PDB file of C-alpha atoms in Angstrom:
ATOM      1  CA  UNK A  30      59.494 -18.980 -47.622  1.00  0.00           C
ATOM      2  CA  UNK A  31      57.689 -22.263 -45.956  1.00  0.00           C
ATOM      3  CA  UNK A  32      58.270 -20.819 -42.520  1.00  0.00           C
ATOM      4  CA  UNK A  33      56.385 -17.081 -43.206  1.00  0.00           C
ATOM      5  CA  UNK A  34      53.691 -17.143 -40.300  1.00  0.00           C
ATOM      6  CA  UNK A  35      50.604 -15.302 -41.764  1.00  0.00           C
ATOM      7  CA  UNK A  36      47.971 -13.278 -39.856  1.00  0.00           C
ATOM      8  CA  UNK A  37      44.449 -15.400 -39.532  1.00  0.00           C
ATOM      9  CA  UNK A  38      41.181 -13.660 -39.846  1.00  0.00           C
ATOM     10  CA  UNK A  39      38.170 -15.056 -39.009  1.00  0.00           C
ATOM     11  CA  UNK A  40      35.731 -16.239 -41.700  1.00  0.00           C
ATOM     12  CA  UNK A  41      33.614 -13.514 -43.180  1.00  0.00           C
ATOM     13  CA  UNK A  42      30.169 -15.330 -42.381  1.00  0.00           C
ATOM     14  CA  UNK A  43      31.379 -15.708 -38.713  1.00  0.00           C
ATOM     15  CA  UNK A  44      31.831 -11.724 -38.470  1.00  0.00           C
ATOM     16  CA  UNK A  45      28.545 -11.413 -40.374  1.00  0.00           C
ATOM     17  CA  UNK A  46      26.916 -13.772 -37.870  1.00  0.00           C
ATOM     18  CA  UNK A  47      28.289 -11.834 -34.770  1.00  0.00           C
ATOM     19  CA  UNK A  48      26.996  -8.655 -35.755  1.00  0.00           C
ATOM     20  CA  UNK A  49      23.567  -9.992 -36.391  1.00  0.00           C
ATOM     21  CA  UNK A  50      23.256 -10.972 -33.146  1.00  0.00           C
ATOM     22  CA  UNK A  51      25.307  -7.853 -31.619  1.00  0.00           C
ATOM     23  CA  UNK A  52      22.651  -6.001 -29.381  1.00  0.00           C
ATOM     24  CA  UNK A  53      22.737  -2.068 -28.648  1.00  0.00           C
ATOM     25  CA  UNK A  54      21.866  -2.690 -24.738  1.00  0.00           C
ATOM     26  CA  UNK A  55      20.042   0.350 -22.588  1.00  0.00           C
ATOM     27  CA  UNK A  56      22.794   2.511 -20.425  1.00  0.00           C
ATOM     28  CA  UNK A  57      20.916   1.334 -17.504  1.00  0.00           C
ATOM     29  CA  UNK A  58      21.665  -2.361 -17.979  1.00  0.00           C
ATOM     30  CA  UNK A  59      23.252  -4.047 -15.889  1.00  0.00           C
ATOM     31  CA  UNK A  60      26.324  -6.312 -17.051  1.00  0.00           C
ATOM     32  CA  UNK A  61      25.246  -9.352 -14.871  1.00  0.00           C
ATOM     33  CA  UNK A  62      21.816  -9.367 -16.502  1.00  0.00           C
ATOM     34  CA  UNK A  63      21.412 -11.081 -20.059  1.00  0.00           C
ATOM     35  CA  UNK A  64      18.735  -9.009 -20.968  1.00  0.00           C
ATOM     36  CA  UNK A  65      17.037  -5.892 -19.864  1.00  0.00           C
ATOM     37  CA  UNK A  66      13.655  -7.973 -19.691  1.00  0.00           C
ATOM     38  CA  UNK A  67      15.649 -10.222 -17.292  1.00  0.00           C
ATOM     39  CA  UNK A  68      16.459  -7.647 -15.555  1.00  0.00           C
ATOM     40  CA  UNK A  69      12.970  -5.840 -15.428  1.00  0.00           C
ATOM     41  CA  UNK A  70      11.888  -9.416 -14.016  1.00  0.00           C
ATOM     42  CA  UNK A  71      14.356  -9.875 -11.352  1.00  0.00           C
ATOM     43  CA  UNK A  72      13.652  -6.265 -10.128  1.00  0.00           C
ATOM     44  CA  UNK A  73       9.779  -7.195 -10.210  1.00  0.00           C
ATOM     45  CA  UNK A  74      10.172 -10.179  -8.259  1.00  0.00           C
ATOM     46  CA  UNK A  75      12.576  -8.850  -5.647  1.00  0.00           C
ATOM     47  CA  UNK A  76      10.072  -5.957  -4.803  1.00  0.00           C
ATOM     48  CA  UNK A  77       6.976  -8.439  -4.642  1.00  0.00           C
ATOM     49  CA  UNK A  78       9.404 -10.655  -2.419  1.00  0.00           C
ATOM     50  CA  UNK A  79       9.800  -7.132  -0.118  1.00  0.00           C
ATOM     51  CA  UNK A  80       6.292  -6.729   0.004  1.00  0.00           C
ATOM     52  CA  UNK A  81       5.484 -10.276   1.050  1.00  0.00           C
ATOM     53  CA  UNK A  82       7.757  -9.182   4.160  1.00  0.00           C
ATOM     54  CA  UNK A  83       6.078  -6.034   4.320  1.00  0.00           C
ATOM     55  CA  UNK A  84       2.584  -7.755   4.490  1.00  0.00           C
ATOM     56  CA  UNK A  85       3.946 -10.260   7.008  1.00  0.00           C
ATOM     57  CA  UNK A  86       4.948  -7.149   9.320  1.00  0.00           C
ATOM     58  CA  UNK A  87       1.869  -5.117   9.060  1.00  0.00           C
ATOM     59  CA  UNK A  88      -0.547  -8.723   9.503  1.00  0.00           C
ATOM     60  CA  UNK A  89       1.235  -9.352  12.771  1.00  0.00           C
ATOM     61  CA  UNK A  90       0.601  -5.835  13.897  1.00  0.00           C
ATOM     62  CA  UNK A  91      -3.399  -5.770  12.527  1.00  0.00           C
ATOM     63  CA  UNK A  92      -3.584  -9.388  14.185  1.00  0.00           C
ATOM     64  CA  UNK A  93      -2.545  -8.075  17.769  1.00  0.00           C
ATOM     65  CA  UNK A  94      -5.134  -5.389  17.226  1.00  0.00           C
ATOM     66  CA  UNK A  95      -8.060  -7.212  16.705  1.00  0.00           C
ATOM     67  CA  UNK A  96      -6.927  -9.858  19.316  1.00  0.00           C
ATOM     68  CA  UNK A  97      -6.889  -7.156  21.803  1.00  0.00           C
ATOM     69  CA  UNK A  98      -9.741  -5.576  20.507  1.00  0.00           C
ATOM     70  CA  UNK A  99     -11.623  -8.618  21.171  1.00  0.00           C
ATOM     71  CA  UNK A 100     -10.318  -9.023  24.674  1.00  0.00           C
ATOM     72  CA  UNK A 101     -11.301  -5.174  25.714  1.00  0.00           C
ATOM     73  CA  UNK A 102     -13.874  -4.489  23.419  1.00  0.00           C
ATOM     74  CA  UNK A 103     -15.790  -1.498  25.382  1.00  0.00           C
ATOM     75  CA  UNK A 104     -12.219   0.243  26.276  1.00  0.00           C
ATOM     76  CA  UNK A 105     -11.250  -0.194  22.621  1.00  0.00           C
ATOM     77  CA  UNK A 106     -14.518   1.293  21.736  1.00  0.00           C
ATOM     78  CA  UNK A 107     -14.530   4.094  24.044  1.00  0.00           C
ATOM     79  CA  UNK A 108     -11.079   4.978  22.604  1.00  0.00           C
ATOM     80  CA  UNK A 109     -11.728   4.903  19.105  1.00  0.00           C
ATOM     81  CA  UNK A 110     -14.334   7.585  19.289  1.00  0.00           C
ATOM     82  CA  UNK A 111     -11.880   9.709  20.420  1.00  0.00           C
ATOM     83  CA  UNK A 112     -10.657  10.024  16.292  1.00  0.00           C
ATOM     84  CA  UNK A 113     -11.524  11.914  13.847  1.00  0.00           C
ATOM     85  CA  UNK A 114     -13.341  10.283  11.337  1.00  0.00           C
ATOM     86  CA  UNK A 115     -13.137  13.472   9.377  1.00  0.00           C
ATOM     87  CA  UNK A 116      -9.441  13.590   9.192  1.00  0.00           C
ATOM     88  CA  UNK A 117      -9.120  10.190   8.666  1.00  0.00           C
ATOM     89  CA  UNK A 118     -12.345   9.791   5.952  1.00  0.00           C
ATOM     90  CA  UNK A 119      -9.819  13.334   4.224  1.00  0.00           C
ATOM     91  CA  UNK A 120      -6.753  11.293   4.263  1.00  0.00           C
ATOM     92  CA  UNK A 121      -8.295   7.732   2.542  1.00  0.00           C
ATOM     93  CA  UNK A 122      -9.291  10.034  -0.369  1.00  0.00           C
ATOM     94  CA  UNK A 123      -6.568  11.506  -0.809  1.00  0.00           C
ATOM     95  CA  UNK A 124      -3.861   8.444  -0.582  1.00  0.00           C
ATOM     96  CA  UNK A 125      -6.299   7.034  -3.434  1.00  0.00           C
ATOM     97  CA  UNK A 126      -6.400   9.901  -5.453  1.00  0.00           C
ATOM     98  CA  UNK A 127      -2.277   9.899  -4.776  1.00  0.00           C
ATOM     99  CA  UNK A 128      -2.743   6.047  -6.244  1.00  0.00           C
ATOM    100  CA  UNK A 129      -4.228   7.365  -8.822  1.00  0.00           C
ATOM    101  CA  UNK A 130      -1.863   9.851 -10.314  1.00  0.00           C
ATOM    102  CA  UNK A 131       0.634   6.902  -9.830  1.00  0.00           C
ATOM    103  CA  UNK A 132      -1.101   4.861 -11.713  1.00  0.00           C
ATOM    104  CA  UNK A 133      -1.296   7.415 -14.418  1.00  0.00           C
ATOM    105  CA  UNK A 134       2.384   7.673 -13.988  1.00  0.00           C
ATOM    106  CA  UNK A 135       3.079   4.135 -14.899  1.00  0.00           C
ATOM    107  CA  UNK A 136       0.924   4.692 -17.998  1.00  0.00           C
ATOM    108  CA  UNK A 137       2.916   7.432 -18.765  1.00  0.00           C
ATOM    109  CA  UNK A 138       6.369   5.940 -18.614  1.00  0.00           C
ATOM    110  CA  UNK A 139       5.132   3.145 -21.101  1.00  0.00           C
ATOM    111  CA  UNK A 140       3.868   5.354 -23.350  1.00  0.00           C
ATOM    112  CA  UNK A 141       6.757   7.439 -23.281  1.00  0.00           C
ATOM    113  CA  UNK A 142       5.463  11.294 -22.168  1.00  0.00           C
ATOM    114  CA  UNK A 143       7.799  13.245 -20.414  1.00  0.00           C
ATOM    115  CA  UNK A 144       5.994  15.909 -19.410  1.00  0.00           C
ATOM    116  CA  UNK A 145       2.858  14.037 -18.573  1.00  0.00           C
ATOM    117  CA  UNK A 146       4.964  11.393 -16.451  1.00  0.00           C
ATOM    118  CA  UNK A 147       6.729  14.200 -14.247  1.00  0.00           C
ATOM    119  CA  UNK A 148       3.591  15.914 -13.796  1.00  0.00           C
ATOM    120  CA  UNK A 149       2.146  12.848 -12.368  1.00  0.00           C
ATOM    121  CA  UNK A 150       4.754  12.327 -10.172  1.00  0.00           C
ATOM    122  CA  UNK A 151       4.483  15.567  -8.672  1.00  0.00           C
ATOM    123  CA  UNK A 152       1.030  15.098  -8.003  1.00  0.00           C
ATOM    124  CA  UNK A 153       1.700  11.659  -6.048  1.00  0.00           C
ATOM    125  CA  UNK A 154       4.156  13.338  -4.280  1.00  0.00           C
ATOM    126  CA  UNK A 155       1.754  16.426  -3.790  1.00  0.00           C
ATOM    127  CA  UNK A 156      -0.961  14.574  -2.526  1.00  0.00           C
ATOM    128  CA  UNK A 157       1.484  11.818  -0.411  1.00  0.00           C
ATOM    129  CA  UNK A 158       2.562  15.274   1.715  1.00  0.00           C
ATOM    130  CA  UNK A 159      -0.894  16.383   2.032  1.00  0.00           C
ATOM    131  CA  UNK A 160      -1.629  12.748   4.272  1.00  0.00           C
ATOM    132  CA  UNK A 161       1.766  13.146   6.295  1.00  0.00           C
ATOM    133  CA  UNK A 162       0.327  17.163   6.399  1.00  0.00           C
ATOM    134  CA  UNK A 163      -3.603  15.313   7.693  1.00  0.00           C
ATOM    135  CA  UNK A 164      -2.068  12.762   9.898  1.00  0.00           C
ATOM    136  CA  UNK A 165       0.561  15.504  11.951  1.00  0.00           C
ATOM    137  CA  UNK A 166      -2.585  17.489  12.366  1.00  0.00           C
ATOM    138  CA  UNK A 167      -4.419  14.412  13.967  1.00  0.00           C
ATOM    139  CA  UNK A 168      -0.928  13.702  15.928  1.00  0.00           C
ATOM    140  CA  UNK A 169      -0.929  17.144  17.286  1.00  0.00           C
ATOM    141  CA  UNK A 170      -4.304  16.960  18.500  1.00  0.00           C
ATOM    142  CA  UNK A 171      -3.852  13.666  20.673  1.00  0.00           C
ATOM    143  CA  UNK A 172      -0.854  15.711  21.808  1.00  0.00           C
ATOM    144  CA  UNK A 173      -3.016  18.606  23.137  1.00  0.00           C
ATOM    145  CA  UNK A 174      -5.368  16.213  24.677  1.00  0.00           C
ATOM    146  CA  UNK A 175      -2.013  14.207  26.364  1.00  0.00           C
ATOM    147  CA  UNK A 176      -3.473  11.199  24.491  1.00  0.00           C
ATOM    148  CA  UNK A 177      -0.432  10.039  24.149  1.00  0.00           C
ATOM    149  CA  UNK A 178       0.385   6.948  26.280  1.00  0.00           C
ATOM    150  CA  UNK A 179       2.523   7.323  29.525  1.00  0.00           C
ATOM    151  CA  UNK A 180       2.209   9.410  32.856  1.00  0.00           C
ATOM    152  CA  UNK A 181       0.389  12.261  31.741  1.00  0.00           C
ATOM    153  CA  UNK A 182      -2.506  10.111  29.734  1.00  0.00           C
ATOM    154  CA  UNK A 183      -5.761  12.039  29.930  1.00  0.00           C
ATOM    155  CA  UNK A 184      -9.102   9.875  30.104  1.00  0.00           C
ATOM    156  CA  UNK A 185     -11.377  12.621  31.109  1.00  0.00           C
ATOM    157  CA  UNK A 186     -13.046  13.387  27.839  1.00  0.00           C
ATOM    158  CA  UNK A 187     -13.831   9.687  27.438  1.00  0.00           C
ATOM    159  CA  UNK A 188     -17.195   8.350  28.328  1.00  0.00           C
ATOM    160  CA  UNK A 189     -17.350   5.294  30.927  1.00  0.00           C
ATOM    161  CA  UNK A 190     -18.615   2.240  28.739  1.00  0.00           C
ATOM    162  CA  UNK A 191     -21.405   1.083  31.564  1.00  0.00           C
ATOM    163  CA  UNK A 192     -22.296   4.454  31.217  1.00  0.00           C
ATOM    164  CA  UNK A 193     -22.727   5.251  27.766  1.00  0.00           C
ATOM    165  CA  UNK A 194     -25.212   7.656  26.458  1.00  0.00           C
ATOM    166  CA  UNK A 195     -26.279   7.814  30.133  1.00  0.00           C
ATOM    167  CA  UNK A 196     -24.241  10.375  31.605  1.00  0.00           C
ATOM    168  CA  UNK A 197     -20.467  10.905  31.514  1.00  0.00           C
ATOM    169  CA  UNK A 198     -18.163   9.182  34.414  1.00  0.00           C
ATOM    170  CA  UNK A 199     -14.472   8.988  35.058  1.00  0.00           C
ATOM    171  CA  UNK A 200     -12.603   5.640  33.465  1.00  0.00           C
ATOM    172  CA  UNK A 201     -12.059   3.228  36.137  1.00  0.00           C
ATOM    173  CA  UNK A 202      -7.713   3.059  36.648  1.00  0.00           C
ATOM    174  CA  UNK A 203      -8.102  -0.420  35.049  1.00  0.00           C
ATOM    175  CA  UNK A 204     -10.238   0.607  31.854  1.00  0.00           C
ATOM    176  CA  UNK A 205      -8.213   3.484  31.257  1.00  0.00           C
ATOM    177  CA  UNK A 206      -5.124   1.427  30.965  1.00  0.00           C
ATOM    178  CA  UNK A 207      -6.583  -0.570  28.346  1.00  0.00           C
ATOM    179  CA  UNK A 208      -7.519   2.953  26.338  1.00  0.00           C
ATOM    180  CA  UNK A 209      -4.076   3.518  26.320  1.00  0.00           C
ATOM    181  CA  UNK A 210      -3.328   0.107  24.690  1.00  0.00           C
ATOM    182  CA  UNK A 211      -5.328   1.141  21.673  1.00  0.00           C
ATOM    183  CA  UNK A 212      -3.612   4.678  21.458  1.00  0.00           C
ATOM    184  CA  UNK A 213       0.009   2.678  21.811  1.00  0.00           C
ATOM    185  CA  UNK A 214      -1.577   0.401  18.982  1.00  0.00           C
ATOM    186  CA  UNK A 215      -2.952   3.288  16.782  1.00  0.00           C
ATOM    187  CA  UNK A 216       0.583   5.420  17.169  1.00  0.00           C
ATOM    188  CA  UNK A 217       2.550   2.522  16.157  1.00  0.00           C
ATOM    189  CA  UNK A 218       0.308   1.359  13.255  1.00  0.00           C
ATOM    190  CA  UNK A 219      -0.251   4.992  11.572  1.00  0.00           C
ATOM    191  CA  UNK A 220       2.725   5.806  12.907  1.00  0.00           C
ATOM    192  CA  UNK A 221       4.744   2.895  11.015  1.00  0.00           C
ATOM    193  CA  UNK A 222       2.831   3.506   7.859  1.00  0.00           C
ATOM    194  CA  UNK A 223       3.743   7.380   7.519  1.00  0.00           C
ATOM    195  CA  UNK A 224       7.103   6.555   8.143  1.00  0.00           C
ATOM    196  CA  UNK A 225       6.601   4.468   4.691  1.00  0.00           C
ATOM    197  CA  UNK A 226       4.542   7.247   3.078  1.00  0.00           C
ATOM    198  CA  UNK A 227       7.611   9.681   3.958  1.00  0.00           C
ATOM    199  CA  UNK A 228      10.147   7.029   2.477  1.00  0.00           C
ATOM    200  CA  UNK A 229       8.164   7.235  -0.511  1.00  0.00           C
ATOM    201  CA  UNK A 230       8.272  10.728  -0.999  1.00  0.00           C
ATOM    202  CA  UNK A 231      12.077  10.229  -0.685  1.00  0.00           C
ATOM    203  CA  UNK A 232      11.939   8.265  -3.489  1.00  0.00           C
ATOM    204  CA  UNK A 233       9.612  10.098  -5.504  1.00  0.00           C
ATOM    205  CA  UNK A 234      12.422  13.255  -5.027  1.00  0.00           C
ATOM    206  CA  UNK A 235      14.517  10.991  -6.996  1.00  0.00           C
ATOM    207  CA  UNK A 236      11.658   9.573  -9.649  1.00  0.00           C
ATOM    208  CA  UNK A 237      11.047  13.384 -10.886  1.00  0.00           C
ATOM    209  CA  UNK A 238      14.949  14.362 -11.344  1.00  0.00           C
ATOM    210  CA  UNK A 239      15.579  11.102 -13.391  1.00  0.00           C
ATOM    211  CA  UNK A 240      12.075  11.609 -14.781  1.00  0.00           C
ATOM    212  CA  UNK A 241      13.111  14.669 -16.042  1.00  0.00           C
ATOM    213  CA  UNK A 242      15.940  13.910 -16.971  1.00  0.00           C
ATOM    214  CA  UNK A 243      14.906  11.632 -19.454  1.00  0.00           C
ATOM    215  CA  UNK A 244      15.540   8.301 -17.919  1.00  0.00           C
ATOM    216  CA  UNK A 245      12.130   6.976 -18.262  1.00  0.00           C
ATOM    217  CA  UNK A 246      11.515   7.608 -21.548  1.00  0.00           C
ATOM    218  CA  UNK A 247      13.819   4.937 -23.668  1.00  0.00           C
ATOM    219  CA  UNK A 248      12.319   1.790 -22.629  1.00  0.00           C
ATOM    220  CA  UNK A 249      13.530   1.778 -19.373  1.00  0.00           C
ATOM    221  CA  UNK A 250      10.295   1.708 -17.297  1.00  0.00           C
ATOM    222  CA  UNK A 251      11.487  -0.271 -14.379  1.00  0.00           C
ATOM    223  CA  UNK A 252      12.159   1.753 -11.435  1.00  0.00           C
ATOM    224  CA  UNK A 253       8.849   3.283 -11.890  1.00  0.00           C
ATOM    225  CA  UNK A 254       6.820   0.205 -11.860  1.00  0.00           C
ATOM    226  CA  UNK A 255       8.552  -1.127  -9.085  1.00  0.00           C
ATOM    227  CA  UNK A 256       7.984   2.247  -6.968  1.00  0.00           C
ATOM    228  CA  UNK A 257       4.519   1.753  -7.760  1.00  0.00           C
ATOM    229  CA  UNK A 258       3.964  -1.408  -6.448  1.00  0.00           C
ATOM    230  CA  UNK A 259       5.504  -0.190  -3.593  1.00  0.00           C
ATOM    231  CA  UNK A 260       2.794   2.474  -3.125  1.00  0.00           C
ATOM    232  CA  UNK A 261       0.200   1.008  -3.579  1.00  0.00           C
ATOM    233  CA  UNK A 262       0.599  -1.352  -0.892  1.00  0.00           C
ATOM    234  CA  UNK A 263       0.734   1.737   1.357  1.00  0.00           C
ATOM    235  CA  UNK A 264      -2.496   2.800  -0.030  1.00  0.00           C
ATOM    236  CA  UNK A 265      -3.741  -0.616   0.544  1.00  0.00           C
ATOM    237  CA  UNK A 266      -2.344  -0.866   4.364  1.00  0.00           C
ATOM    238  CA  UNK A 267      -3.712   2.604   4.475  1.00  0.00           C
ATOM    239  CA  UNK A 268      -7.838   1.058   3.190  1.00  0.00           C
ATOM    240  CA  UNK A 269      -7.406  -1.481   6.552  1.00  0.00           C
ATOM    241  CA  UNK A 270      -5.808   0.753   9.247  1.00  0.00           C
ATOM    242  CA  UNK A 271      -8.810   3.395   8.470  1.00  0.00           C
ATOM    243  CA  UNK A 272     -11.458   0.952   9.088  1.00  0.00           C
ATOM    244  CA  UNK A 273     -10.094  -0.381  12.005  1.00  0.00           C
ATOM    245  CA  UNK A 274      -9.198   2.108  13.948  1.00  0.00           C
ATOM    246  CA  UNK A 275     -11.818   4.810  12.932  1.00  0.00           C
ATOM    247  CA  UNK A 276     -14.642   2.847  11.778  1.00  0.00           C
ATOM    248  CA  UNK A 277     -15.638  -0.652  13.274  1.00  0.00           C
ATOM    249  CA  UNK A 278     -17.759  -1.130  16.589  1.00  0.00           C
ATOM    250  CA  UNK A 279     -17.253   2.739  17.898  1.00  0.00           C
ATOM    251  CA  UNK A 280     -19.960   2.191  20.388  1.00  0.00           C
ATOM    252  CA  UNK A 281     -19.281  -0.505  23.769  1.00  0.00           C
ATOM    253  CA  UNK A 282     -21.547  -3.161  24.308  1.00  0.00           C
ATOM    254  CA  UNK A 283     -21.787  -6.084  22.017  1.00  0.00           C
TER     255      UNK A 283
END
């Protein structure tokens, strides 16, 4: 009959065409991303955009520091020598041996080793808790001191700055206000940044159960490089508060 409608199929070299350029795509791609390299790059560039605020928020803080700083030098430095430079010398080498084993980490996700990469985890995460562990000591100390700022501030361990190395006299009212500007400026620096070291170790919970799960392992390297960058800016921020606050001018009297 004229009027018999026949199925159509499409040409064989189209079909043969399609599947050469079929692609098997990673269970963790995302369908709004072409690629997973696309999406490795968007991921990259929305954490370095993060950090750029981050950076932006921590400047403004070390900025208000050293402008104060500058305006009451000898009450700043009086302060300052009230930290331990033990504690806080402990805790830089152990955030950058926590860098470290991230760093490894990252190596280890490329190259594809389980084992290796959750061990390394464990050790960031290890050596993250051992700062928070450092820094609570150093929080509880101020506390037993009442160097904490408010109504029950305590300036009598701290040396008068016309006096220094002389003999030991009370703070004038005046200078030990300004001492308790640099504690309110050390508590909300450190204090800032462990709340970032503790939403790290959140997130390196999560790294080790997907790590050992097997997520990791396939190509899909992403998450990890990302939360690396992120941690390593806390190291970084971490390499300036130290200095700062424990290190520079700890003596009045320019």
């Amino acid at each position: 009959m004229d009027n018999v409608i026949q199925a159509t199929h499409p040409p064989t070299h189209a079909i043969d065409h399609a599947e050469e350029h079929e692609h098997v795509f990673l269970p963790q791609h995302l369908h709004h991303f072409a690629t997973e390299e696309q999406q490795r790059e968007a991921g990259t560039f929305g954490m370095w955009l993060f950090l750029l605020t981050e950076i932006m928020f921590f400047g403004g803080m070390f900025f208000s520091y050293l402008v104060y700083r500058n305006w009451y030098y000898d009450a700043f430095a009086v302060a300052s020598n009230q930290l331990s430079v033990p504690l806080g010398g402990t805790n830089t080498a152990v955030l950058i041996t926590s860098g470290f084993f991230m760093a490894l980490a990252v190596w280890a996700s490329e190259m594809r080793k389980k084992g290796f990469l959750v061990i390394c985890l464990l050790l960031t995460m290890l050596f993250g808790t051992v700062f928070i562990g450092i820094k609570g000591v150093e929080y509880h100390e101020k506390w037993e001191k009442h160097h904490i700022p408010g109504a029950h501030f305590d300036t009598a361990e701290f040396v008068n700055p016309h006096a220094y190395g002389i003999n030991e006299e009370p703070l004038s009212p005046a200078a030990a206000t300004k001492t308790q500007l640099f504690f309110s400026l050390y508590f909300l620096m450190t204090g800032i940044h462990a709340i970032h070291m503790m939403i790290g170790l959140g997130i390196l919970v999560w790294l080790v159960f997907r790590a050992h799960r097997g997520d990791f392992t396939a190509g899909y390297v992403a998450p990890i490089e990302n939360f690396a960058l992120y941690w390593h800016f806390v190291d970084i921020v971490w390499l300036f508060l130290f200095p700062l606050l424990y290190l520079i001018n700890r003596h009045p009297g320019r």
